[in-house]
PDB file of C-alpha atoms in Angstrom:
ATOM      1  CA  MET D 112       0.874  18.746   3.847  1.00  0.00           C
ATOM      2  CA  LEU D 113       1.373  21.015   0.918  1.00  0.00           C
ATOM      3  CA  GLU D 114      -1.613  21.362  -1.275  1.00  0.00           C
ATOM      4  CA  GLU D 115      -1.089  22.662  -5.346  1.00  0.00           C
ATOM      5  CA  PRO D 116      -0.260  26.354  -5.772  1.00  0.00           C
ATOM      6  CA  THR D 117      -3.363  26.513  -7.564  1.00  0.00           C
ATOM      7  CA  TYR D 118      -5.585  25.843  -4.279  1.00  0.00           C
ATOM      8  CA  GLU D 119      -3.612  27.528  -2.283  1.00  0.00           C
ATOM      9  CA  ASP D 120      -3.576  30.775  -3.966  1.00  0.00           C
ATOM     10  CA  GLY D 121      -7.399  30.754  -4.710  1.00  0.00           C
ATOM     11  CA  ASP D 122      -7.309  30.367  -8.090  1.00  0.00           C
ATOM     12  CA  GLY D 123      -8.367  26.608  -8.275  1.00  0.00           C
ATOM     13  CA  ASP D 124     -12.074  25.590  -7.594  1.00  0.00           C
ATOM     14  CA  ARG D 125     -11.779  22.556  -5.490  1.00  0.00           C
ATOM     15  CA  SER D 126     -15.666  21.882  -5.693  1.00  0.00           C
ATOM     16  CA  LYS D 127     -14.302  20.533  -9.238  1.00  0.00           C
ATOM     17  CA  VAL D 128     -11.920  17.743  -7.605  1.00  0.00           C
ATOM     18  CA  THR D 129     -13.109  14.123  -7.695  1.00  0.00           C
ATOM     19  CA  ARG D 130     -10.002  12.387  -7.830  1.00  0.00           C
ATOM     20  CA  VAL D 131      -6.886  13.125  -4.936  1.00  0.00           C
ATOM     21  CA  LEU D 132      -3.474  11.953  -5.431  1.00  0.00           C
ATOM     22  CA  LEU D 133      -1.554  11.478  -2.494  1.00  0.00           C
ATOM     23  CA  THR D 134       2.430  11.775  -2.994  1.00  0.00           C
ATOM     24  CA  ALA D 135       5.669  12.419  -1.544  1.00  0.00           C
ATOM     25  CA  GLY D 136       9.035  13.767  -2.803  1.00  0.00           C
ATOM     26  CA  LYS D 137      10.035  14.849  -6.436  1.00  0.00           C
ATOM     27  CA  LEU D 138       7.249  12.624  -8.210  1.00  0.00           C
ATOM     28  CA  TYR D 139       4.758  15.677  -7.155  1.00  0.00           C
ATOM     29  CA  TYR D 140       6.790  17.946  -9.923  1.00  0.00           C
ATOM     30  CA  GLU D 141       5.777  15.218 -12.591  1.00  0.00           C
ATOM     31  CA  LEU D 142       2.394  14.952 -11.676  1.00  0.00           C
ATOM     32  CA  ALA D 143       2.152  18.529 -11.424  1.00  0.00           C
ATOM     33  CA  ALA D 144       3.369  19.228 -14.842  1.00  0.00           C
ATOM     34  CA  ARG D 145       0.990  16.515 -15.981  1.00  0.00           C
ATOM     35  CA  LYS D 146      -1.863  18.000 -14.284  1.00  0.00           C
ATOM     36  CA  ALA D 147      -0.941  21.325 -16.089  1.00  0.00           C
ATOM     37  CA  LYS D 148      -0.482  19.777 -19.526  1.00  0.00           C
ATOM     38  CA  GLU D 149      -3.800  18.162 -19.432  1.00  0.00           C
ATOM     39  CA  LYS D 150      -5.539  21.086 -17.802  1.00  0.00           C
ATOM     40  CA  ARG D 151      -7.137  18.900 -15.354  1.00  0.00           C
ATOM     41  CA  GLU D 152      -9.302  20.584 -13.015  1.00  0.00           C
ATOM     42  CA  ASP D 153     -10.655  16.907 -11.499  1.00  0.00           C
ATOM     43  CA  ILE D 154      -7.927  16.049 -10.236  1.00  0.00           C
ATOM     44  CA  ALA D 155      -5.902  17.445  -6.980  1.00  0.00           C
ATOM     45  CA  ILE D 156      -2.390  16.658  -5.877  1.00  0.00           C
ATOM     46  CA  VAL D 157      -1.545  16.603  -2.048  1.00  0.00           C
ATOM     47  CA  ARG D 158       2.070  16.304  -1.580  1.00  0.00           C
ATOM     48  CA  ILE D 159       3.135  14.751   2.181  1.00  0.00           C
ATOM     49  CA  GLU D 160       6.476  15.986   3.234  1.00  0.00           C
ATOM     50  CA  GLN D 161       6.155  14.374   6.984  1.00  0.00           C
ATOM     51  CA  LEU D 162       5.983  10.605   6.461  1.00  0.00           C
ATOM     52  CA  ALA D 163       6.195  10.070  10.422  1.00  0.00           C
ATOM     53  CA  PRO D 164       4.548  10.728  12.331  1.00  0.00           C
ATOM     54  CA  LEU D 165       2.083  11.129   9.667  1.00  0.00           C
ATOM     55  CA  PRO D 166       0.306  14.565  10.481  1.00  0.00           C
ATOM     56  CA  LYS D 167      -3.563  13.091  10.755  1.00  0.00           C
ATOM     57  CA  ARG D 168      -5.152  16.253  11.545  1.00  0.00           C
ATOM     58  CA  ARG D 169      -3.641  18.411   8.715  1.00  0.00           C
ATOM     59  CA  LEU D 170      -4.230  15.549   6.302  1.00  0.00           C
ATOM     60  CA  ASP D 171      -7.783  15.197   7.449  1.00  0.00           C
ATOM     61  CA  GLU D 172      -8.328  19.202   7.014  1.00  0.00           C
ATOM     62  CA  THR D 173      -6.458  19.008   3.694  1.00  0.00           C
ATOM     63  CA  LEU D 174      -8.654  16.512   2.242  1.00  0.00           C
ATOM     64  CA  ASP D 175     -11.801  18.286   4.011  1.00  0.00           C
ATOM     65  CA  ARG D 176     -11.153  21.046   1.229  1.00  0.00           C
ATOM     66  CA  TYR D 177     -12.238  18.547  -1.459  1.00  0.00           C
ATOM     67  CA  PRO D 178     -15.974  17.962  -0.734  1.00  0.00           C
ATOM     68  CA  ASN D 179     -16.586  16.161  -4.079  1.00  0.00           C
ATOM     69  CA  ALA D 180     -13.434  13.708  -4.036  1.00  0.00           C
ATOM     70  CA  LYS D 181     -14.479  10.025  -4.414  1.00  0.00           C
ATOM     71  CA  GLU D 182     -11.384   8.780  -5.291  1.00  0.00           C
ATOM     72  CA  TYR D 183      -8.068   8.576  -3.609  1.00  0.00           C
ATOM     73  CA  PHE D 184      -4.683   7.520  -4.684  1.00  0.00           C
ATOM     74  CA  TRP D 185      -1.195   7.022  -3.083  1.00  0.00           C
ATOM     75  CA  VAL D 186       1.155   7.405  -6.117  1.00  0.00           C
ATOM     76  CA  GLN D 187       5.008   6.481  -5.485  1.00  0.00           C
ATOM     77  CA  GLU D 188       7.850   5.936  -8.043  1.00  0.00           C
ATOM     78  CA  GLU D 189       8.899   3.036  -5.766  1.00  0.00           C
ATOM     79  CA  PRO D 190       7.834  -0.819  -6.375  1.00  0.00           C
ATOM     80  CA  ALA D 191       4.546  -1.701  -4.225  1.00  0.00           C
ATOM     81  CA  ASN D 192       6.646  -3.471  -1.908  1.00  0.00           C
ATOM     82  CA  GLN D 193       8.719  -0.459  -1.187  1.00  0.00           C
ATOM     83  CA  GLY D 194       8.664   3.144  -0.076  1.00  0.00           C
ATOM     84  CA  ALA D 195       6.030   4.529   1.965  1.00  0.00           C
ATOM     85  CA  TRP D 196       2.806   2.269   0.291  1.00  0.00           C
ATOM     86  CA  PRO D 197       3.874  -0.764   3.074  1.00  0.00           C
ATOM     87  CA  ARG D 198       3.065   1.157   5.717  1.00  0.00           C
ATOM     88  CA  PHE D 199       0.373   3.811   4.452  1.00  0.00           C
ATOM     89  CA  GLY D 200      -1.520   1.356   2.894  1.00  0.00           C
ATOM     90  CA  LEU D 201      -2.430  -0.061   6.375  1.00  0.00           C
ATOM     91  CA  GLU D 202      -2.301   3.142   8.246  1.00  0.00           C
ATOM     92  CA  LEU D 203      -3.880   5.642   5.740  1.00  0.00           C
ATOM     93  CA  PRO D 204      -7.352   3.724   5.995  1.00  0.00           C
ATOM     94  CA  GLU D 205      -7.178   3.464   9.815  1.00  0.00           C
ATOM     95  CA  LEU D 206      -6.248   7.124  10.220  1.00  0.00           C
ATOM     96  CA  LEU D 207      -9.009   8.232   8.123  1.00  0.00           C
ATOM     97  CA  PRO D 208     -11.653   5.286   7.436  1.00  0.00           C
ATOM     98  CA  ASP D 209     -14.152   7.891   6.307  1.00  0.00           C
ATOM     99  CA  LYS D 210     -12.235   8.973   3.492  1.00  0.00           C
ATOM    100  CA  LEU D 211      -9.249   6.800   3.021  1.00  0.00           C
ATOM    101  CA  SER D 212     -10.940   3.318   3.383  1.00  0.00           C
ATOM    102  CA  GLY D 213     -10.857   2.907  -0.139  1.00  0.00           C
ATOM    103  CA  ILE D 214      -7.327   4.207  -0.963  1.00  0.00           C
ATOM    104  CA  LYS D 215      -5.650   2.543  -3.808  1.00  0.00           C
ATOM    105  CA  ARG D 216      -1.719   2.420  -5.027  1.00  0.00           C
ATOM    106  CA  ILE D 217      -0.153   3.674  -8.298  1.00  0.00           C
ATOM    107  CA  SER D 218       3.552   2.487  -8.451  1.00  0.00           C
ATOM    108  CA  ARG D 219       5.641  -0.033 -10.176  1.00  0.00           C
ATOM    109  CA  ARG D 220       4.978  -4.041  -9.137  1.00  0.00           C
ATOM    110  CA  ALA D 221       6.601  -5.219  -6.412  1.00  0.00           C
ATOM    111  CA  MET D 222       9.933  -6.173  -7.136  1.00  0.00           C
ATOM    112  CA  SER D 223      12.831  -7.572  -4.984  1.00  0.00           C
ATOM    113  CA  ALA D 224      15.308  -4.851  -5.919  1.00  0.00           C
ATOM    114  CA  PRO D 225      14.411  -1.090  -5.948  1.00  0.00           C
ATOM    115  CA  SER D 226      14.330  -0.548  -9.930  1.00  0.00           C
ATOM    116  CA  SER D 227      14.279  -2.621 -13.094  1.00  0.00           C
ATOM    117  CA  GLY D 228      18.192  -2.011 -13.653  1.00  0.00           C
ATOM    118  CA  SER D 229      17.106  -0.534 -17.658  1.00  0.00           C
ATOM    119  CA  SER D 230      16.649   3.267 -18.071  1.00  0.00           C
ATOM    120  CA  LYS D 231      14.233   2.134 -21.048  1.00  0.00           C
ATOM    121  CA  VAL D 232      12.159  -0.155 -18.793  1.00  0.00           C
ATOM    122  CA  HIS D 233      12.367   2.698 -15.953  1.00  0.00           C
ATOM    123  CA  ALA D 234      11.113   5.386 -18.300  1.00  0.00           C
ATOM    124  CA  VAL D 235       8.154   2.996 -19.442  1.00  0.00           C
ATOM    125  CA  GLU D 236       7.248   2.288 -15.657  1.00  0.00           C
ATOM    126  CA  GLN D 237       7.252   6.040 -15.122  1.00  0.00           C
ATOM    127  CA  GLN D 238       5.040   6.586 -17.935  1.00  0.00           C
ATOM    128  CA  GLU D 239       2.486   4.146 -16.684  1.00  0.00           C
ATOM    129  CA  ILE D 240       2.630   5.720 -13.473  1.00  0.00           C
ATOM    130  CA  LEU D 241       1.476   8.772 -15.052  1.00  0.00           C
ATOM    131  CA  ASP D 242      -0.947   7.613 -17.286  1.00  0.00           C
ATOM    132  CA  THR D 243      -2.544   5.520 -14.285  1.00  0.00           C
ATOM    133  CA  ALA D 244      -2.724   8.554 -12.037  1.00  0.00           C
ATOM    134  CA  PHE D 245      -4.422  10.593 -14.900  1.00  0.00           C
ATOM    135  CA  ALA D 246      -6.756   7.995 -16.449  1.00  0.00           C
TER     136      ALA D 246
END
């Protein structure tokens, strides 16, 4: 479980956070860049690097650091029916029902292929993921 350096260094104010974005992998860096560009103090990004077994205690402790968080999202680049969401969409609400019972997904639409096959479509879809995460 990795929090943003801003919060780990003590520079950020966790009490301002109302939306938590959970993610894994390189998408974290795009989300962090967008957050810094927009100077969004109401959003925290938590990167989960151990997907199995999911570190329940560490996740719970990390989310407890954001006492005013109201919205939780799993953000992934993969289509909705691929990546971690098919498992996490079921497991996270059961794992931490007091916090994650209403978790929502931000990703590409469900697809039979792992990508659209077009770099232009991919870029548009990637921008939509970021726009939705910061809406």
